[in-house]
């Protein structure tokens, strides 16, 4: 894979003069090149601040039978499901069972409220659920880090192609941020098709 790099420098004033370098990286990866514009701040930024800039901006809604069942979002490593629980039911009666490719949520003694196969496998030893303020938060640890999920549920509620592409671009930038912590990728832009964050340039680094 051929790579072309061009760098420019210019001044930017925000409270004080800070020099920024603009780096254009072109990955010539058939069938079309990928151009990424990065901003490199001369001043040091906390890594957590950079990561927050690339966090999901909004949650997606999952509907079934015309009713919203849950909201969800994802990061490079996790898929998060948020379920608003029915009122006047003690939280100790709710249960959640997470399996490698299946999730079940319900009230003890009743049919499951949610009982579906997952779109992709998860690590059960790193997945968990909590309840706070009548919201059940299910954290699913992706088995394949960096994989872009179009929906948590297999065969249902997939994001449209445009929304899926936006998710893939954000996860790709999260990967770049993780592997290059001295850079700020929050304002990076893609031109052309976004590569798969899980497989791009030899695959994602995993622990």
PDB file of C-alpha atoms in Angstrom:
ATOM      1  CA  UNK A   1       0.000   0.000   0.000  1.00  0.00           C
ATOM      2  CA  UNK A   2       1.441   3.357  -1.068  1.00  0.00           C
ATOM      3  CA  UNK A   3       1.217   6.324   1.279  1.00  0.00           C
ATOM      4  CA  UNK A   4       1.717   9.994   0.404  1.00  0.00           C
ATOM      5  CA  UNK A   5       2.129  12.651   3.105  1.00  0.00           C
ATOM      6  CA  UNK A   6       2.019  16.436   2.857  1.00  0.00           C
ATOM      7  CA  UNK A   7       2.499  18.775   5.799  1.00  0.00           C
ATOM      8  CA  UNK A   8       1.825  22.500   6.154  1.00  0.00           C
ATOM      9  CA  UNK A   9       2.176  24.807   9.157  1.00  0.00           C
ATOM     10  CA  UNK A  10       0.341  27.973  10.093  1.00  0.00           C
ATOM     11  CA  UNK A  11      -0.582  29.997  13.162  1.00  0.00           C
ATOM     12  CA  UNK A  12      -3.868  29.887  15.014  1.00  0.00           C
ATOM     13  CA  UNK A  13      -4.906  32.236  17.802  1.00  0.00           C
ATOM     14  CA  UNK A  14      -7.131  31.072  20.642  1.00  0.00           C
ATOM     15  CA  UNK A  15      -6.325  32.889  23.893  1.00  0.00           C
ATOM     16  CA  UNK A  16      -2.685  32.460  22.961  1.00  0.00           C
ATOM     17  CA  UNK A  17      -0.744  31.694  19.809  1.00  0.00           C
ATOM     18  CA  UNK A  18      -0.559  27.969  19.137  1.00  0.00           C
ATOM     19  CA  UNK A  19       1.111  26.492  16.108  1.00  0.00           C
ATOM     20  CA  UNK A  20      -0.783  23.791  14.307  1.00  0.00           C
ATOM     21  CA  UNK A  21       0.483  21.513  11.588  1.00  0.00           C
ATOM     22  CA  UNK A  22      -1.962  20.211   9.031  1.00  0.00           C
ATOM     23  CA  UNK A  23      -1.131  16.733   7.817  1.00  0.00           C
ATOM     24  CA  UNK A  24      -2.696  15.223   4.741  1.00  0.00           C
ATOM     25  CA  UNK A  25      -2.285  11.467   4.513  1.00  0.00           C
ATOM     26  CA  UNK A  26      -3.300   9.688   1.346  1.00  0.00           C
ATOM     27  CA  UNK A  27      -3.593   5.895   1.484  1.00  0.00           C
ATOM     28  CA  UNK A  28      -3.640   4.515  -2.050  1.00  0.00           C
ATOM     29  CA  UNK A  29      -5.809   1.533  -1.301  1.00  0.00           C
ATOM     30  CA  UNK A  30      -7.754   0.134  -4.263  1.00  0.00           C
ATOM     31  CA  UNK A  31     -10.382   0.715  -5.483  1.00  0.00           C
ATOM     32  CA  UNK A  32     -10.043   4.353  -4.393  1.00  0.00           C
ATOM     33  CA  UNK A  33      -7.615   6.424  -2.306  1.00  0.00           C
ATOM     34  CA  UNK A  34      -8.397   7.497   1.261  1.00  0.00           C
ATOM     35  CA  UNK A  35      -7.469  11.064   2.204  1.00  0.00           C
ATOM     36  CA  UNK A  36      -7.396  12.009   5.895  1.00  0.00           C
ATOM     37  CA  UNK A  37      -6.901  15.556   7.153  1.00  0.00           C
ATOM     38  CA  UNK A  38      -5.464  15.770  10.670  1.00  0.00           C
ATOM     39  CA  UNK A  39      -4.785  18.663  13.000  1.00  0.00           C
ATOM     40  CA  UNK A  40      -1.750  18.310  15.234  1.00  0.00           C
ATOM     41  CA  UNK A  41      -1.764  20.707  18.161  1.00  0.00           C
ATOM     42  CA  UNK A  42       1.585  21.833  19.463  1.00  0.00           C
ATOM     43  CA  UNK A  43       0.146  22.143  22.946  1.00  0.00           C
ATOM     44  CA  UNK A  44      -0.523  18.944  24.955  1.00  0.00           C
ATOM     45  CA  UNK A  45      -4.085  17.673  25.263  1.00  0.00           C
ATOM     46  CA  UNK A  46      -5.303  15.193  27.852  1.00  0.00           C
ATOM     47  CA  UNK A  47      -5.964  11.832  26.191  1.00  0.00           C
ATOM     48  CA  UNK A  48      -9.355  11.554  27.849  1.00  0.00           C
ATOM     49  CA  UNK A  49     -10.347  14.908  26.331  1.00  0.00           C
ATOM     50  CA  UNK A  50      -9.435  13.695  22.860  1.00  0.00           C
ATOM     51  CA  UNK A  51     -11.348  10.472  23.363  1.00  0.00           C
ATOM     52  CA  UNK A  52     -14.432  12.373  24.532  1.00  0.00           C
ATOM     53  CA  UNK A  53     -14.432  14.388  21.314  1.00  0.00           C
ATOM     54  CA  UNK A  54     -14.853  11.165  19.339  1.00  0.00           C
ATOM     55  CA  UNK A  55     -17.490   9.650  21.630  1.00  0.00           C
ATOM     56  CA  UNK A  56     -20.960   8.994  20.162  1.00  0.00           C
ATOM     57  CA  UNK A  57     -22.839  12.271  19.731  1.00  0.00           C
ATOM     58  CA  UNK A  58     -26.270  10.679  19.914  1.00  0.00           C
ATOM     59  CA  UNK A  59     -27.952   7.338  20.467  1.00  0.00           C
ATOM     60  CA  UNK A  60     -29.773   5.320  17.845  1.00  0.00           C
ATOM     61  CA  UNK A  61     -33.353   4.160  18.412  1.00  0.00           C
ATOM     62  CA  UNK A  62     -34.398   0.523  17.982  1.00  0.00           C
ATOM     63  CA  UNK A  63     -38.094   0.092  17.162  1.00  0.00           C
ATOM     64  CA  UNK A  64     -40.114  -3.105  17.046  1.00  0.00           C
ATOM     65  CA  UNK A  65     -43.789  -3.185  16.134  1.00  0.00           C
ATOM     66  CA  UNK A  66     -43.849   0.604  16.013  1.00  0.00           C
ATOM     67  CA  UNK A  67     -42.642   0.896  19.622  1.00  0.00           C
ATOM     68  CA  UNK A  68     -39.219   2.031  20.772  1.00  0.00           C
ATOM     69  CA  UNK A  69     -37.608  -0.895  22.567  1.00  0.00           C
ATOM     70  CA  UNK A  70     -34.239   0.663  23.423  1.00  0.00           C
ATOM     71  CA  UNK A  71     -31.557   3.165  22.446  1.00  0.00           C
ATOM     72  CA  UNK A  72     -27.983   2.225  21.595  1.00  0.00           C
ATOM     73  CA  UNK A  73     -24.564   3.497  20.633  1.00  0.00           C
ATOM     74  CA  UNK A  74     -21.105   2.054  20.141  1.00  0.00           C
ATOM     75  CA  UNK A  75     -17.409   2.716  20.587  1.00  0.00           C
ATOM     76  CA  UNK A  76     -14.362   0.947  19.230  1.00  0.00           C
ATOM     77  CA  UNK A  77     -14.691  -1.738  21.917  1.00  0.00           C
ATOM     78  CA  UNK A  78     -18.298  -1.695  23.141  1.00  0.00           C
ATOM     79  CA  UNK A  79     -21.950  -1.606  22.167  1.00  0.00           C
ATOM     80  CA  UNK A  80     -24.173   0.083  24.751  1.00  0.00           C
ATOM     81  CA  UNK A  81     -27.910  -0.597  25.049  1.00  0.00           C
ATOM     82  CA  UNK A  82     -30.171   1.667  27.126  1.00  0.00           C
ATOM     83  CA  UNK A  83     -33.642   0.410  28.112  1.00  0.00           C
ATOM     84  CA  UNK A  84     -36.190   2.604  29.887  1.00  0.00           C
ATOM     85  CA  UNK A  85     -37.775   0.310  32.459  1.00  0.00           C
ATOM     86  CA  UNK A  86     -41.509   0.294  33.259  1.00  0.00           C
ATOM     87  CA  UNK A  87     -42.383   2.278  36.399  1.00  0.00           C
ATOM     88  CA  UNK A  88     -43.564   0.847  39.702  1.00  0.00           C
ATOM     89  CA  UNK A  89     -41.588  -2.376  39.326  1.00  0.00           C
ATOM     90  CA  UNK A  90     -38.812  -3.010  41.907  1.00  0.00           C
ATOM     91  CA  UNK A  91     -35.433  -3.008  40.183  1.00  0.00           C
ATOM     92  CA  UNK A  92     -34.504  -6.285  41.885  1.00  0.00           C
ATOM     93  CA  UNK A  93     -37.113  -8.061  39.747  1.00  0.00           C
ATOM     94  CA  UNK A  94     -35.410  -7.172  36.466  1.00  0.00           C
ATOM     95  CA  UNK A  95     -32.854  -9.553  35.036  1.00  0.00           C
ATOM     96  CA  UNK A  96     -30.469  -9.565  32.091  1.00  0.00           C
ATOM     97  CA  UNK A  97     -28.687 -12.576  30.627  1.00  0.00           C
ATOM     98  CA  UNK A  98     -25.783 -11.945  28.259  1.00  0.00           C
ATOM     99  CA  UNK A  99     -24.526 -14.821  26.130  1.00  0.00           C
ATOM    100  CA  UNK A 100     -21.851 -14.769  23.391  1.00  0.00           C
ATOM    101  CA  UNK A 101     -24.470 -14.155  20.655  1.00  0.00           C
ATOM    102  CA  UNK A 102     -27.710 -13.604  22.563  1.00  0.00           C
ATOM    103  CA  UNK A 103     -29.209 -11.167  25.062  1.00  0.00           C
ATOM    104  CA  UNK A 104     -32.313 -11.568  27.210  1.00  0.00           C
ATOM    105  CA  UNK A 105     -33.980  -8.945  29.392  1.00  0.00           C
ATOM    106  CA  UNK A 106     -37.145  -9.284  31.413  1.00  0.00           C
ATOM    107  CA  UNK A 107     -38.993  -9.276  34.722  1.00  0.00           C
ATOM    108  CA  UNK A 108     -38.711 -12.403  36.805  1.00  0.00           C
ATOM    109  CA  UNK A 109     -41.736 -14.668  36.400  1.00  0.00           C
ATOM    110  CA  UNK A 110     -42.745 -13.082  33.060  1.00  0.00           C
ATOM    111  CA  UNK A 111     -41.859 -13.668  29.394  1.00  0.00           C
ATOM    112  CA  UNK A 112     -38.654 -11.815  28.375  1.00  0.00           C
ATOM    113  CA  UNK A 113     -39.071  -8.212  27.280  1.00  0.00           C
ATOM    114  CA  UNK A 114     -36.044  -8.554  24.988  1.00  0.00           C
ATOM    115  CA  UNK A 115     -34.967 -11.949  23.691  1.00  0.00           C
ATOM    116  CA  UNK A 116     -32.797 -11.729  20.571  1.00  0.00           C
ATOM    117  CA  UNK A 117     -29.624 -12.957  18.911  1.00  0.00           C
ATOM    118  CA  UNK A 118     -26.884 -10.340  18.658  1.00  0.00           C
ATOM    119  CA  UNK A 119     -25.494  -9.104  15.351  1.00  0.00           C
ATOM    120  CA  UNK A 120     -21.977 -10.151  16.309  1.00  0.00           C
ATOM    121  CA  UNK A 121     -20.416 -12.119  19.166  1.00  0.00           C
ATOM    122  CA  UNK A 122     -19.380 -10.469  22.429  1.00  0.00           C
ATOM    123  CA  UNK A 123     -17.022 -11.244  25.307  1.00  0.00           C
ATOM    124  CA  UNK A 124     -19.315 -12.302  28.131  1.00  0.00           C
ATOM    125  CA  UNK A 125     -16.633 -12.020  30.814  1.00  0.00           C
ATOM    126  CA  UNK A 126     -16.238  -8.300  30.026  1.00  0.00           C
ATOM    127  CA  UNK A 127     -19.931  -7.539  29.380  1.00  0.00           C
ATOM    128  CA  UNK A 128     -22.237  -6.397  32.173  1.00  0.00           C
ATOM    129  CA  UNK A 129     -25.439  -4.546  33.021  1.00  0.00           C
ATOM    130  CA  UNK A 130     -26.505  -1.939  35.559  1.00  0.00           C
ATOM    131  CA  UNK A 131     -29.699  -0.085  36.513  1.00  0.00           C
ATOM    132  CA  UNK A 132     -29.760   3.599  37.412  1.00  0.00           C
ATOM    133  CA  UNK A 133     -32.667   6.064  37.413  1.00  0.00           C
ATOM    134  CA  UNK A 134     -35.007   3.488  35.815  1.00  0.00           C
ATOM    135  CA  UNK A 135     -32.591   2.924  32.929  1.00  0.00           C
ATOM    136  CA  UNK A 136     -30.995  -0.461  32.317  1.00  0.00           C
ATOM    137  CA  UNK A 137     -27.577   0.011  30.727  1.00  0.00           C
ATOM    138  CA  UNK A 138     -26.177  -3.086  29.019  1.00  0.00           C
ATOM    139  CA  UNK A 139     -22.517  -2.921  28.022  1.00  0.00           C
ATOM    140  CA  UNK A 140     -21.534  -5.506  25.422  1.00  0.00           C
ATOM    141  CA  UNK A 141     -17.806  -5.963  24.870  1.00  0.00           C
ATOM    142  CA  UNK A 142     -17.186  -6.610  21.182  1.00  0.00           C
ATOM    143  CA  UNK A 143     -15.294  -9.808  20.487  1.00  0.00           C
ATOM    144  CA  UNK A 144     -13.961  -8.187  17.318  1.00  0.00           C
ATOM    145  CA  UNK A 145     -12.662  -4.823  18.444  1.00  0.00           C
ATOM    146  CA  UNK A 146     -13.254  -2.122  15.862  1.00  0.00           C
ATOM    147  CA  UNK A 147     -16.084  -3.895  14.085  1.00  0.00           C
ATOM    148  CA  UNK A 148     -18.861  -1.522  13.039  1.00  0.00           C
ATOM    149  CA  UNK A 149     -22.262  -2.769  14.186  1.00  0.00           C
ATOM    150  CA  UNK A 150     -25.239  -1.659  12.049  1.00  0.00           C
ATOM    151  CA  UNK A 151     -27.587  -2.907  14.792  1.00  0.00           C
ATOM    152  CA  UNK A 152     -27.237  -4.764  18.094  1.00  0.00           C
ATOM    153  CA  UNK A 153     -29.976  -7.215  17.050  1.00  0.00           C
ATOM    154  CA  UNK A 154     -29.370  -9.736  14.282  1.00  0.00           C
ATOM    155  CA  UNK A 155     -31.422  -8.971  11.176  1.00  0.00           C
ATOM    156  CA  UNK A 156     -33.426  -6.117  12.701  1.00  0.00           C
ATOM    157  CA  UNK A 157     -33.180  -2.353  13.016  1.00  0.00           C
ATOM    158  CA  UNK A 158     -30.107  -1.869  10.840  1.00  0.00           C
ATOM    159  CA  UNK A 159     -28.863   1.658  10.337  1.00  0.00           C
ATOM    160  CA  UNK A 160     -29.175   2.992   6.821  1.00  0.00           C
ATOM    161  CA  UNK A 161     -25.997   3.050   4.678  1.00  0.00           C
ATOM    162  CA  UNK A 162     -25.319   6.733   5.386  1.00  0.00           C
ATOM    163  CA  UNK A 163     -25.572   6.332   9.177  1.00  0.00           C
ATOM    164  CA  UNK A 164     -23.468   3.172   9.037  1.00  0.00           C
ATOM    165  CA  UNK A 165     -20.766   5.031   7.088  1.00  0.00           C
ATOM    166  CA  UNK A 166     -20.727   7.815   9.701  1.00  0.00           C
ATOM    167  CA  UNK A 167     -20.326   5.211  12.457  1.00  0.00           C
ATOM    168  CA  UNK A 168     -17.454   3.549  10.597  1.00  0.00           C
ATOM    169  CA  UNK A 169     -15.672   6.857  10.085  1.00  0.00           C
ATOM    170  CA  UNK A 170     -15.973   7.744  13.774  1.00  0.00           C
ATOM    171  CA  UNK A 171     -14.659   4.326  14.833  1.00  0.00           C
ATOM    172  CA  UNK A 172     -11.783   4.654  12.367  1.00  0.00           C
ATOM    173  CA  UNK A 173     -10.828   7.969  13.960  1.00  0.00           C
ATOM    174  CA  UNK A 174     -11.112   6.404  17.426  1.00  0.00           C
ATOM    175  CA  UNK A 175      -8.640   3.762  16.290  1.00  0.00           C
ATOM    176  CA  UNK A 176      -6.227   6.407  14.966  1.00  0.00           C
ATOM    177  CA  UNK A 177      -6.599   8.326  18.251  1.00  0.00           C
ATOM    178  CA  UNK A 178      -5.871   5.231  20.325  1.00  0.00           C
ATOM    179  CA  UNK A 179      -2.813   4.259  18.292  1.00  0.00           C
ATOM    180  CA  UNK A 180      -1.467   7.838  17.995  1.00  0.00           C
ATOM    181  CA  UNK A 181      -2.279   9.543  21.317  1.00  0.00           C
ATOM    182  CA  UNK A 182      -0.213  12.645  20.592  1.00  0.00           C
ATOM    183  CA  UNK A 183      -2.538  13.661  17.766  1.00  0.00           C
ATOM    184  CA  UNK A 184      -5.985  15.222  17.908  1.00  0.00           C
ATOM    185  CA  UNK A 185      -8.216  13.410  15.427  1.00  0.00           C
ATOM    186  CA  UNK A 186     -11.489  15.046  16.488  1.00  0.00           C
ATOM    187  CA  UNK A 187     -11.537  17.354  13.441  1.00  0.00           C
ATOM    188  CA  UNK A 188     -10.106  14.865  10.947  1.00  0.00           C
ATOM    189  CA  UNK A 189     -11.995  14.420   7.713  1.00  0.00           C
ATOM    190  CA  UNK A 190     -12.162  11.590   5.189  1.00  0.00           C
ATOM    191  CA  UNK A 191     -12.305  11.978   1.445  1.00  0.00           C
ATOM    192  CA  UNK A 192     -13.353   8.830  -0.369  1.00  0.00           C
ATOM    193  CA  UNK A 193     -14.439   5.535   1.106  1.00  0.00           C
ATOM    194  CA  UNK A 194     -13.674   5.014   4.786  1.00  0.00           C
ATOM    195  CA  UNK A 195     -11.609   1.864   5.438  1.00  0.00           C
ATOM    196  CA  UNK A 196     -12.737  -0.841   7.830  1.00  0.00           C
ATOM    197  CA  UNK A 197     -11.334   0.145  11.270  1.00  0.00           C
ATOM    198  CA  UNK A 198     -10.956  -3.518  12.233  1.00  0.00           C
ATOM    199  CA  UNK A 199      -8.842  -4.631   9.250  1.00  0.00           C
ATOM    200  CA  UNK A 200      -7.211  -1.466   7.853  1.00  0.00           C
ATOM    201  CA  UNK A 201      -3.396  -1.595   7.444  1.00  0.00           C
ATOM    202  CA  UNK A 202      -2.796  -5.021   8.925  1.00  0.00           C
ATOM    203  CA  UNK A 203      -5.653  -5.042  11.403  1.00  0.00           C
ATOM    204  CA  UNK A 204      -6.457  -3.355  14.676  1.00  0.00           C
ATOM    205  CA  UNK A 205      -4.112  -3.733  17.606  1.00  0.00           C
ATOM    206  CA  UNK A 206      -5.634  -5.715  20.441  1.00  0.00           C
ATOM    207  CA  UNK A 207      -4.551  -6.426  24.006  1.00  0.00           C
TER     208      UNK A 207
END
